[in-house]
mmCIF file of C-alpha atoms and ligand atoms in Angstrom:
data_model
loop_
_atom_site.group_PDB
_atom_site.id
_atom_site.type_symbol
_atom_site.label_atom_id
_atom_site.label_comp_id
_atom_site.label_asym_id
_atom_site.label_seq_id
_atom_site.Cartn_x
_atom_site.Cartn_y
_atom_site.Cartn_z
ATOM 1 C CA MET A 302 -14.335 -28.122 22.344
ATOM 2 C CA THR A 303 -16.275 -24.930 21.913
ATOM 3 C CA LYS A 304 -19.334 -24.947 19.695
ATOM 4 C CA ILE A 305 -18.789 -21.294 18.948
ATOM 5 C CA THR A 306 -17.124 -20.964 15.545
ATOM 6 C CA PRO A 307 -16.438 -18.041 13.233
ATOM 7 C CA GLN A 308 -17.715 -17.763 9.655
ATOM 8 C CA PRO A 309 -16.227 -20.221 7.164
ATOM 9 C CA GLY A 310 -13.010 -18.858 5.652
ATOM 10 C CA ILE A 311 -11.860 -16.914 8.689
ATOM 11 C CA LEU A 312 -9.708 -19.699 10.141
ATOM 12 C CA GLU A 313 -7.951 -19.993 6.756
ATOM 13 C CA ILE A 314 -6.476 -16.552 7.410
ATOM 14 C CA ALA A 315 -3.071 -16.499 9.066
ATOM 15 C CA PRO A 316 -2.828 -13.456 11.369
ATOM 16 C CA TYR A 317 -0.929 -10.620 9.667
ATOM 17 C CA VAL A 318 2.701 -10.633 10.745
ATOM 18 C CA GLY A 319 4.246 -7.182 10.750
ATOM 19 C CA GLY A 320 7.909 -8.196 11.040
ATOM 20 C CA VAL A 321 10.709 -6.893 13.245
ATOM 21 C CA SER A 322 10.455 -3.231 14.201
ATOM 22 C CA LYS A 323 13.229 -2.877 16.836
ATOM 23 C CA ILE A 324 16.451 -4.641 17.745
ATOM 24 C CA ALA A 325 16.979 -4.957 21.492
ATOM 25 C CA GLY A 326 20.086 -3.138 22.694
ATOM 26 C CA MET A 327 20.734 -1.392 19.349
ATOM 27 C CA SER A 328 19.756 2.250 19.549
ATOM 28 C CA ASP A 329 21.117 3.090 16.093
ATOM 29 C CA ALA A 330 19.113 0.372 14.332
ATOM 30 C CA VAL A 331 17.453 1.545 11.123
ATOM 31 C CA LYS A 332 14.028 0.274 10.119
ATOM 32 C CA LEU A 333 13.726 -0.196 6.367
ATOM 33 C CA SER A 334 10.997 -2.827 6.482
ATOM 34 C CA SER A 335 7.621 -1.057 6.295
ATOM 35 C CA ASN A 336 7.957 1.414 3.403
ATOM 36 C CA GLU A 337 7.666 4.393 5.732
ATOM 37 C CA ASN A 338 8.776 7.888 4.733
ATOM 38 C CA PRO A 339 12.161 8.377 6.456
ATOM 39 C CA PHE A 340 11.422 12.099 6.851
ATOM 40 C CA GLY A 341 8.041 11.599 8.540
ATOM 41 C CA PRO A 342 5.151 14.038 8.048
ATOM 42 C CA SER A 343 5.394 17.705 7.061
ATOM 43 C CA GLU A 344 5.717 20.408 9.731
ATOM 44 C CA ALA A 345 2.207 21.604 8.846
ATOM 45 C CA ALA A 346 0.797 18.154 9.603
ATOM 46 C CA ILE A 347 2.655 17.909 12.923
ATOM 47 C CA GLU A 348 1.384 21.353 13.922
ATOM 48 C CA ALA A 349 -2.222 20.408 13.061
ATOM 49 C CA PHE A 350 -1.873 17.244 15.158
ATOM 50 C CA ARG A 351 -0.642 19.250 18.169
ATOM 51 C CA ARG A 352 -3.560 21.668 17.922
ATOM 52 C CA ALA A 353 -6.070 18.792 17.646
ATOM 53 C CA GLY A 354 -5.285 17.782 21.247
ATOM 54 C CA PHE A 355 -7.584 20.565 22.518
ATOM 55 C CA ASP A 356 -10.734 19.008 21.067
ATOM 56 C CA LEU A 357 -10.447 15.469 22.369
ATOM 57 C CA HIS A 358 -13.791 15.616 24.195
ATOM 58 C CA ARG A 359 -15.630 16.075 20.884
ATOM 59 C CA TYR A 360 -16.803 13.303 18.608
ATOM 60 C CA PRO A 361 -15.230 13.673 15.179
ATOM 61 C CA SER A 362 -17.054 14.530 11.976
ATOM 62 C CA THR A 363 -18.967 11.601 10.509
ATOM 63 C CA ASP A 364 -18.877 12.752 6.897
ATOM 64 C CA HIS A 365 -15.194 13.818 6.799
ATOM 65 C CA ALA A 366 -16.274 16.787 4.689
ATOM 66 C CA ASP A 367 -13.236 19.027 5.328
ATOM 67 C CA LEU A 368 -10.757 16.282 4.546
ATOM 68 C CA ARG A 369 -12.660 15.173 1.453
ATOM 69 C CA VAL A 370 -12.811 18.753 0.161
ATOM 70 C CA ALA A 371 -9.058 19.180 0.728
ATOM 71 C CA ILE A 372 -8.281 15.904 -1.076
ATOM 72 C CA ALA A 373 -10.623 16.853 -3.925
ATOM 73 C CA ALA A 374 -9.054 20.311 -4.288
ATOM 74 C CA THR A 375 -5.528 18.882 -4.331
ATOM 75 C CA HIS A 376 -6.259 16.200 -6.907
ATOM 76 C CA GLY A 377 -8.965 17.948 -8.967
ATOM 77 C CA LEU A 378 -11.589 15.372 -7.947
ATOM 78 C CA ASP A 379 -15.250 15.368 -6.934
ATOM 79 C CA ALA A 380 -15.437 15.449 -3.097
ATOM 80 C CA GLY A 381 -18.774 13.597 -3.290
ATOM 81 C CA ARG A 382 -17.023 10.551 -4.687
ATOM 82 C CA ILE A 383 -14.368 10.317 -1.961
ATOM 83 C CA ILE A 384 -14.584 8.078 1.113
ATOM 84 C CA CYS A 385 -12.089 8.129 3.993
ATOM 85 C CA GLY A 386 -11.049 5.125 6.039
ATOM 86 C CA VAL A 387 -8.805 3.874 8.819
ATOM 87 C CA GLY A 388 -5.898 3.415 6.442
ATOM 88 C CA SER A 389 -6.627 2.240 2.932
ATOM 89 C CA ASP A 390 -6.831 -1.209 4.542
ATOM 90 C CA GLU A 391 -10.288 -0.320 5.831
ATOM 91 C CA ILE A 392 -11.511 0.676 2.363
ATOM 92 C CA LEU A 393 -10.148 -2.582 0.894
ATOM 93 C CA HIS A 394 -11.947 -4.560 3.624
ATOM 94 C CA LEU A 395 -15.178 -2.603 3.115
ATOM 95 C CA MET A 396 -15.045 -3.381 -0.606
ATOM 96 C CA CYS A 397 -14.875 -7.107 0.161
ATOM 97 C CA GLN A 398 -17.573 -6.922 2.807
ATOM 98 C CA ALA A 399 -19.910 -4.999 0.514
ATOM 99 C CA TYR A 400 -19.359 -6.801 -2.790
ATOM 100 C CA ALA A 401 -18.173 -10.357 -2.148
ATOM 101 C CA GLY A 402 -19.638 -13.265 -0.207
ATOM 102 C CA PRO A 403 -19.958 -17.045 -0.317
ATOM 103 C CA GLY A 404 -19.766 -18.318 -3.900
ATOM 104 C CA ASP A 405 -18.139 -15.116 -5.188
ATOM 105 C CA GLU A 406 -14.576 -14.866 -6.459
ATOM 106 C CA VAL A 407 -12.052 -12.154 -5.647
ATOM 107 C CA ILE A 408 -9.027 -11.920 -7.926
ATOM 108 C CA HIS A 409 -5.597 -10.802 -6.752
ATOM 109 C CA THR A 410 -2.169 -11.183 -8.305
ATOM 110 C CA GLU A 411 0.504 -13.722 -7.375
ATOM 111 C CA HIS A 412 2.657 -11.249 -5.442
ATOM 112 C CA GLY A 413 -0.219 -8.933 -4.493
ATOM 113 C CA PHE A 414 -0.750 -7.246 -1.111
ATOM 114 C CA ALA A 415 -1.878 -9.686 1.620
ATOM 115 C CA ILE A 416 -5.024 -7.772 2.581
ATOM 116 C CA TYR A 417 -6.865 -8.638 -0.676
ATOM 117 C CA ARG A 418 -6.878 -12.340 0.202
ATOM 118 C CA ILE A 419 -7.613 -11.669 3.874
ATOM 119 C CA GLY A 420 -10.526 -9.385 2.973
ATOM 120 C CA ALA A 421 -11.970 -11.938 0.571
ATOM 121 C CA LEU A 422 -11.776 -14.800 3.087
ATOM 122 C CA ALA A 423 -13.159 -12.624 5.875
ATOM 123 C CA ALA A 424 -16.169 -11.908 3.672
ATOM 124 C CA GLY A 425 -16.677 -15.624 2.985
ATOM 125 C CA ALA A 426 -15.637 -15.265 -0.674
ATOM 126 C CA THR A 427 -13.047 -17.293 -2.598
ATOM 127 C CA PRO A 428 -9.720 -15.600 -3.325
ATOM 128 C CA ILE A 429 -8.289 -16.421 -6.755
ATOM 129 C CA GLU A 430 -4.561 -15.920 -7.204
ATOM 130 C CA VAL A 431 -3.462 -15.053 -10.746
ATOM 131 C CA PRO A 432 0.147 -15.499 -11.935
ATOM 132 C CA GLU A 433 2.236 -12.488 -12.876
ATOM 133 C CA THR A 434 4.687 -12.229 -15.765
ATOM 134 C CA GLY A 435 8.191 -11.448 -14.581
ATOM 135 C CA ARG A 436 6.875 -10.093 -11.253
ATOM 136 C CA THR A 437 4.529 -7.694 -13.087
ATOM 137 C CA THR A 438 0.706 -7.714 -13.188
ATOM 138 C CA ASP A 439 -0.463 -9.692 -16.231
ATOM 139 C CA VAL A 440 -3.710 -8.235 -17.594
ATOM 140 C CA ASP A 441 -4.383 -11.151 -19.966
ATOM 141 C CA ALA A 442 -3.915 -13.681 -17.156
ATOM 142 C CA ILE A 443 -6.389 -11.753 -14.993
ATOM 143 C CA LEU A 444 -8.952 -11.524 -17.789
ATOM 144 C CA ALA A 445 -8.545 -15.258 -18.451
ATOM 145 C CA ALA A 446 -9.190 -15.988 -14.754
ATOM 146 C CA CYS A 447 -12.461 -14.015 -14.672
ATOM 147 C CA THR A 448 -15.689 -16.020 -14.413
ATOM 148 C CA PRO A 449 -19.339 -15.049 -13.964
ATOM 149 C CA HIS A 450 -18.613 -15.315 -10.206
ATOM 150 C CA THR A 451 -15.846 -12.673 -10.214
ATOM 151 C CA LYS A 452 -16.940 -9.724 -8.083
ATOM 152 C CA LEU A 453 -13.697 -7.887 -7.359
ATOM 153 C CA VAL A 454 -10.301 -7.599 -9.043
ATOM 154 C CA PHE A 455 -7.537 -6.060 -6.915
ATOM 155 C CA ILE A 456 -4.287 -4.759 -8.315
ATOM 156 C CA ALA A 457 -1.761 -2.461 -6.686
ATOM 157 C CA ASN A 458 -0.112 -0.064 -9.110
ATOM 158 C CA PRO A 459 2.789 0.279 -8.329
ATOM 159 C CA ASN A 460 2.673 -3.147 -6.693
ATOM 160 C CA ASN A 461 3.995 -4.052 -3.250
ATOM 161 C CA PRO A 462 6.356 -5.929 -2.785
ATOM 162 C CA THR A 463 7.565 -6.046 -6.413
ATOM 163 C CA GLY A 464 7.671 -2.273 -7.105
ATOM 164 C CA THR A 465 6.583 -2.891 -10.703
ATOM 165 C CA MET A 466 3.670 -1.147 -12.427
ATOM 166 C CA ILE A 467 1.542 -1.391 -15.557
ATOM 167 C CA ASP A 468 0.654 1.551 -17.843
ATOM 168 C CA ALA A 469 -2.657 3.373 -18.225
ATOM 169 C CA ASP A 470 -3.618 1.470 -21.413
ATOM 170 C CA ALA A 471 -3.175 -1.865 -19.648
ATOM 171 C CA VAL A 472 -5.291 -0.692 -16.708
ATOM 172 C CA ARG A 473 -8.012 0.551 -19.077
ATOM 173 C CA ARG A 474 -8.003 -2.795 -20.908
ATOM 174 C CA LEU A 475 -8.555 -4.491 -17.554
ATOM 175 C CA ALA A 476 -11.447 -2.182 -16.657
ATOM 176 C CA GLU A 477 -13.045 -2.791 -20.063
ATOM 177 C CA GLY A 478 -12.482 -6.553 -20.030
ATOM 178 C CA ILE A 479 -13.719 -7.698 -16.604
ATOM 179 C CA PRO A 480 -17.264 -9.068 -16.281
ATOM 180 C CA GLU A 481 -20.084 -6.523 -16.064
ATOM 181 C CA THR A 482 -20.811 -7.602 -12.509
ATOM 182 C CA ALA A 483 -17.254 -6.984 -11.239
ATOM 183 C CA LEU A 484 -15.404 -3.977 -9.864
ATOM 184 C CA LEU A 485 -11.713 -3.236 -10.501
ATOM 185 C CA VAL A 486 -9.927 -1.870 -7.425
ATOM 186 C CA LEU A 487 -6.741 0.086 -8.149
ATOM 187 C CA ASP A 488 -4.663 0.248 -4.991
ATOM 188 C CA GLY A 489 -2.562 3.394 -5.277
ATOM 189 C CA ALA A 490 -0.750 3.247 -1.922
ATOM 190 C CA TYR A 491 2.489 4.158 -3.746
ATOM 191 C CA ALA A 492 0.982 6.313 -6.525
ATOM 192 C CA GLU A 493 2.530 9.566 -5.235
ATOM 193 C CA TYR A 494 6.005 8.180 -5.830
ATOM 194 C CA VAL A 495 5.335 8.171 -9.591
ATOM 195 C CA GLU A 496 5.757 11.669 -11.035
ATOM 196 C CA GLY A 497 2.619 12.885 -12.804
ATOM 197 C CA PHE A 498 0.599 9.705 -12.078
ATOM 198 C CA ASP A 499 -3.059 10.086 -11.057
ATOM 199 C CA GLY A 500 -3.332 6.553 -9.630
ATOM 200 C CA GLY A 501 -6.215 5.825 -12.023
ATOM 201 C CA ALA A 502 -8.433 8.721 -10.850
ATOM 202 C CA ALA A 503 -9.355 9.732 -14.426
ATOM 203 C CA LEU A 504 -10.444 6.173 -15.174
ATOM 204 C CA VAL A 505 -12.615 6.141 -12.041
ATOM 205 C CA GLY A 506 -14.170 9.390 -13.258
ATOM 206 C CA ALA A 507 -14.943 7.898 -16.673
ATOM 207 C CA ARG A 508 -16.390 4.523 -15.658
ATOM 208 C CA ASP A 509 -18.785 2.951 -13.171
ATOM 209 C CA ASN A 510 -16.694 -0.166 -12.423
ATOM 210 C CA VAL A 511 -13.379 1.219 -11.146
ATOM 211 C CA VAL A 512 -12.375 2.211 -7.596
ATOM 212 C CA MET A 513 -9.048 3.743 -6.529
ATOM 213 C CA THR A 514 -7.616 3.598 -2.994
ATOM 214 C CA ARG A 515 -4.895 5.855 -1.593
ATOM 215 C CA THR A 516 -3.126 6.319 1.728
ATOM 216 C CA PHE A 517 -1.524 8.854 4.033
ATOM 217 C CA SER A 518 0.785 6.117 5.374
ATOM 218 C CA LYS A 519 3.490 6.296 2.716
ATOM 219 C CA ILE A 520 4.644 9.559 1.121
ATOM 220 C CA TYR A 521 2.750 11.664 3.677
ATOM 221 C CA GLY A 522 4.714 9.953 6.453
ATOM 222 C CA LEU A 523 1.610 9.311 8.572
ATOM 223 C CA GLY A 524 1.481 5.527 8.926
ATOM 224 C CA GLY A 525 0.864 5.899 12.660
ATOM 225 C CA LEU A 526 -2.234 8.043 12.083
ATOM 226 C CA ARG A 527 -4.168 5.435 10.033
ATOM 227 C CA VAL A 528 -5.843 7.453 7.279
ATOM 228 C CA GLY A 529 -6.621 6.306 3.765
ATOM 229 C CA TRP A 530 -9.165 7.266 1.159
ATOM 230 C CA GLY A 531 -10.964 5.914 -1.851
ATOM 231 C CA TYR A 532 -12.273 7.475 -5.069
ATOM 232 C CA ALA A 533 -15.206 5.601 -6.512
ATOM 233 C CA PRO A 534 -18.372 5.880 -8.604
ATOM 234 C CA GLY A 535 -21.321 7.364 -6.688
ATOM 235 C CA HIS A 536 -23.108 4.013 -6.416
ATOM 236 C CA VAL A 537 -20.081 2.481 -4.642
ATOM 237 C CA ILE A 538 -19.647 5.457 -2.276
ATOM 238 C CA ASP A 539 -23.306 5.124 -1.318
ATOM 239 C CA VAL A 540 -22.861 1.419 -0.507
ATOM 240 C CA LEU A 541 -19.629 1.837 1.487
ATOM 241 C CA ASN A 542 -21.049 4.698 3.525
ATOM 242 C CA ARG A 543 -23.896 2.437 4.647
ATOM 243 C CA ILE A 544 -21.501 -0.022 6.294
ATOM 244 C CA ARG A 545 -18.496 1.949 7.518
ATOM 245 C CA GLY A 546 -18.313 2.971 11.168
ATOM 246 C CA PRO A 547 -19.840 6.444 11.552
ATOM 247 C CA PHE A 548 -16.848 7.713 13.557
ATOM 248 C CA ASN A 549 -14.189 5.579 11.889
ATOM 249 C CA LEU A 550 -11.601 8.384 11.808
ATOM 250 C CA SER A 551 -10.545 10.243 14.937
ATOM 251 C CA GLY A 552 -10.612 14.047 15.122
ATOM 252 C CA PRO A 553 -6.793 14.337 15.258
ATOM 253 C CA ALA A 554 -6.484 12.007 12.280
ATOM 254 C CA LEU A 555 -8.900 14.095 10.206
ATOM 255 C CA VAL A 556 -7.285 17.496 10.833
ATOM 256 C CA THR A 557 -3.737 16.165 10.502
ATOM 257 C CA ALA A 558 -4.455 14.454 7.186
ATOM 258 C CA GLU A 559 -6.157 17.622 5.940
ATOM 259 C CA ALA A 560 -3.079 19.729 6.723
ATOM 260 C CA ALA A 561 -0.870 17.077 5.136
ATOM 261 C CA VAL A 562 -2.749 16.957 1.848
ATOM 262 C CA ARG A 563 -2.706 20.750 1.597
ATOM 263 C CA ASP A 564 1.111 20.682 1.835
ATOM 264 C CA GLN A 565 2.043 19.335 -1.580
ATOM 265 C CA ALA A 566 5.490 20.950 -1.434
ATOM 266 C CA TRP A 567 6.396 18.304 1.171
ATOM 267 C CA VAL A 568 5.122 15.522 -1.091
ATOM 268 C CA GLU A 569 7.220 16.840 -3.997
ATOM 269 C CA LYS A 570 10.332 17.087 -1.847
ATOM 270 C CA CYS A 571 9.891 13.522 -0.568
ATOM 271 C CA ARG A 572 9.184 12.187 -4.074
ATOM 272 C CA ALA A 573 12.329 13.809 -5.507
ATOM 273 C CA ASP A 574 14.423 12.525 -2.652
ATOM 274 C CA ASN A 575 13.042 8.994 -3.010
ATOM 275 C CA THR A 576 13.670 8.951 -6.769
ATOM 276 C CA ARG A 577 17.287 9.996 -6.271
ATOM 277 C CA GLN A 578 18.072 7.612 -3.405
ATOM 278 C CA ARG A 579 16.237 4.711 -5.067
ATOM 279 C CA ALA A 580 18.302 5.019 -8.254
ATOM 280 C CA TRP A 581 21.506 5.200 -6.211
ATOM 281 C CA LEU A 582 20.622 2.193 -4.048
ATOM 282 C CA ALA A 583 19.492 0.027 -6.996
ATOM 283 C CA ALA A 584 22.686 0.802 -8.925
ATOM 284 C CA VAL A 585 25.005 0.100 -5.997
ATOM 285 C CA LEU A 586 23.225 -3.161 -5.118
ATOM 286 C CA ALA A 587 23.375 -4.264 -8.771
ATOM 287 C CA GLY A 588 27.110 -3.549 -8.639
ATOM 288 C CA HIS A 589 27.309 -5.911 -5.654
ATOM 289 C CA GLY A 590 25.553 -8.646 -7.656
ATOM 290 C CA VAL A 591 22.094 -8.008 -6.176
ATOM 291 C CA PRO A 592 19.766 -7.010 -9.036
ATOM 292 C CA SER A 593 16.233 -5.605 -8.774
ATOM 293 C CA ASP A 594 13.408 -4.816 -11.178
ATOM 294 C CA GLU A 595 12.884 -1.123 -11.870
ATOM 295 C CA SER A 596 10.952 0.096 -8.829
ATOM 296 C CA HIS A 597 8.276 2.790 -9.051
ATOM 297 C CA ALA A 598 7.736 2.940 -5.294
ATOM 298 C CA ASN A 599 9.704 3.737 -2.120
ATOM 299 C CA PHE A 600 11.349 0.340 -1.841
ATOM 300 C CA ILE A 601 13.509 -2.030 -3.825
ATOM 301 C CA LEU A 602 12.944 -5.762 -4.174
ATOM 302 C CA ALA A 603 16.515 -7.022 -3.994
ATOM 303 C CA ARG A 604 17.061 -10.444 -5.603
ATOM 304 C CA PHE A 605 19.592 -12.917 -4.256
ATOM 305 C CA ALA A 606 20.968 -16.137 -5.711
ATOM 306 C CA ASP A 607 18.522 -18.333 -3.804
ATOM 307 C CA PRO A 608 16.328 -18.329 -0.675
ATOM 308 C CA GLN A 609 19.238 -19.420 1.535
ATOM 309 C CA GLU A 610 21.339 -16.455 0.462
ATOM 310 C CA ALA A 611 18.429 -14.032 0.994
ATOM 311 C CA GLU A 612 17.858 -15.441 4.475
ATOM 312 C CA ALA A 613 21.565 -15.290 5.349
ATOM 313 C CA CYS A 614 21.770 -11.689 4.125
ATOM 314 C CA ASN A 615 18.681 -10.766 6.171
ATOM 315 C CA ALA A 616 20.347 -12.234 9.291
ATOM 316 C CA TYR A 617 23.598 -10.392 8.529
ATOM 317 C CA LEU A 618 21.771 -7.083 8.048
ATOM 318 C CA LEU A 619 19.974 -7.579 11.375
ATOM 319 C CA SER A 620 23.331 -8.174 13.081
ATOM 320 C CA GLN A 621 24.396 -4.807 11.636
ATOM 321 C CA GLY A 622 21.297 -3.024 12.966
ATOM 322 C CA LEU A 623 19.499 -2.953 9.616
ATOM 323 C CA ILE A 624 15.900 -4.168 9.525
ATOM 324 C CA VAL A 625 14.628 -5.070 6.052
ATOM 325 C CA ARG A 626 11.709 -7.267 5.030
ATOM 326 C CA GLY A 627 11.825 -10.918 4.069
ATOM 327 C CA VAL A 628 9.069 -11.603 1.546
ATOM 328 C CA ALA A 629 8.896 -15.407 1.532
ATOM 329 C CA GLY A 630 5.227 -15.013 2.515
ATOM 330 C CA TYR A 631 4.716 -13.256 -0.820
ATOM 331 C CA LYS A 632 6.241 -16.255 -2.635
ATOM 332 C CA LEU A 633 9.487 -14.361 -3.166
ATOM 333 C CA PRO A 634 11.824 -16.329 -0.879
ATOM 334 C CA ASP A 635 14.955 -15.312 -2.813
ATOM 335 C CA CYS A 636 14.220 -11.599 -2.309
ATOM 336 C CA LEU A 637 14.425 -8.963 0.406
ATOM 337 C CA ARG A 638 12.339 -5.795 0.265
ATOM 338 C CA ILE A 639 14.320 -2.751 1.305
ATOM 339 C CA THR A 640 12.623 0.585 1.951
ATOM 340 C CA VAL A 641 14.429 3.561 0.429
ATOM 341 C CA GLY A 642 15.543 5.487 3.502
ATOM 342 C CA ASP A 643 17.420 8.754 3.834
ATOM 343 C CA GLU A 644 20.897 9.060 2.361
ATOM 344 C CA ALA A 645 22.717 7.772 5.460
ATOM 345 C CA SER A 646 20.471 4.682 5.737
ATOM 346 C CA CYS A 647 20.830 3.888 2.038
ATOM 347 C CA ARG A 648 24.611 4.094 2.349
ATOM 348 C CA ARG A 649 24.567 1.887 5.432
ATOM 349 C CA VAL A 650 22.433 -0.843 3.899
ATOM 350 C CA ALA A 651 24.338 -0.763 0.599
ATOM 351 C CA HIS A 652 27.650 -1.010 2.442
ATOM 352 C CA ALA A 653 26.434 -3.936 4.565
ATOM 353 C CA ILE A 654 25.114 -5.831 1.529
ATOM 354 C CA GLY A 655 28.445 -5.222 -0.200
ATOM 355 C CA GLN A 656 30.233 -6.697 2.807
ATOM 356 C CA PHE A 657 27.894 -9.669 2.885
ATOM 357 C CA LYS A 658 28.420 -10.403 -0.806
ATOM 358 C CA GLY A 659 32.147 -10.009 -0.234
ATOM 359 C CA GLY A 660 32.100 -12.862 2.241
ATOM 360 C CA ALA A 661 31.168 -11.294 5.607
ATOM 361 C CA ARG A 662 28.557 -13.354 7.467
HETATM 362 N N1 PMP B 1494 -1.939 -1.303 -0.177
HETATM 363 C C1 PMP B 1494 -0.649 -1.599 -0.322
HETATM 364 C C2 PMP B 1494 -0.168 -2.077 -1.641
HETATM 365 C C3 PMP B 1494 0.223 -1.453 0.769
HETATM 366 O O1 PMP B 1494 1.510 -1.763 0.634
HETATM 367 C C4 PMP B 1494 -0.298 -1.004 2.011
HETATM 368 C C5 PMP B 1494 0.565 -0.846 3.219
HETATM 369 N N2 PMP B 1494 1.610 -1.682 3.363
HETATM 370 C C6 PMP B 1494 -1.654 -0.731 2.080
HETATM 371 C C7 PMP B 1494 -2.457 -0.879 0.975
HETATM 372 C C8 PMP B 1494 -2.322 -0.319 3.362
HETATM 373 O O2 PMP B 1494 -1.907 0.862 3.811
HETATM 374 P P1 PMP B 1494 -2.673 1.690 4.937
HETATM 375 O O3 PMP B 1494 -3.735 0.819 5.519
HETATM 376 O O4 PMP B 1494 -1.630 2.075 5.889
HETATM 377 O O5 PMP B 1494 -3.278 2.831 4.189
#
């Protein structure tokens, strides 16, 4: 037996399981399991990535100034309060590392994104799971769960995997109600899918206890590039910059993300397409006896009669070359999360679910 052991908490973390991404022997399989943009990145982003290949011998920028300025210009924010990371995952981890440790509590919601709990345990802190109401973040339940040990409160808005969201008043009430020593982290990975939504940026600007995280992995179609960013009060930016890797983002990642954020026409096109396809898919599935809560993101949480039916449907979809996501690990064993794909994929998955409900297995 080795005497070398990791920090307490780390062995409580189950390694992240990404799910199926390919089906052997099925070249027309469609992946609707990771909430990726079916159209990929904009042409401008692809072009910037190609050009970046010429500078591979150079270390990248350490302060990400060009990308931060582009993000700030697009969203009307202060570039000095932006931090960029290797996906928003890195920012969420840095928040835990910087603000939570042994004896501290980190709140996340019942069906919240897995990384909040992982980040808390990795930092030696205690994750506290708070129940939701009808698969939606419950502000009163979170406030009731706060203690003098609460250091971080994570919510995703819209939430993954439920697709639900809470309004700006509810978020403000949360920011005003948490202990003075705690930070509220608003995970806006899906914020761009909500027309006219700032992800909580105005609240960050108005307070010193709110942080917002965003990503290039979803609507920008750049999940493979690993770029995310955070908007935070100056005191938080200062802390995070002390611990992040100086060259955390590669040169190609920086220039590609910059071109992507400057191309908002692509974002608008993808948002409009998602809204249309999502409404169609939700309505057709409901017609097949598979309801879902109103989704504000690029996926639908389809509800089946019971966990056995959800599992059987998942197996049937796989046999038809359709990869969706089982969410039993998120305590939703009777549900499947289906990414809103392009029109052809939505038709295919809706048709297959119709066949399954009609008796095909
Ligand atoms: N937050 C939420 C709610 C997510 O669903 C995801 C990706 N699945 C992330 C954060 C992390 O995204 P990334 O690290 O790719 O930016």
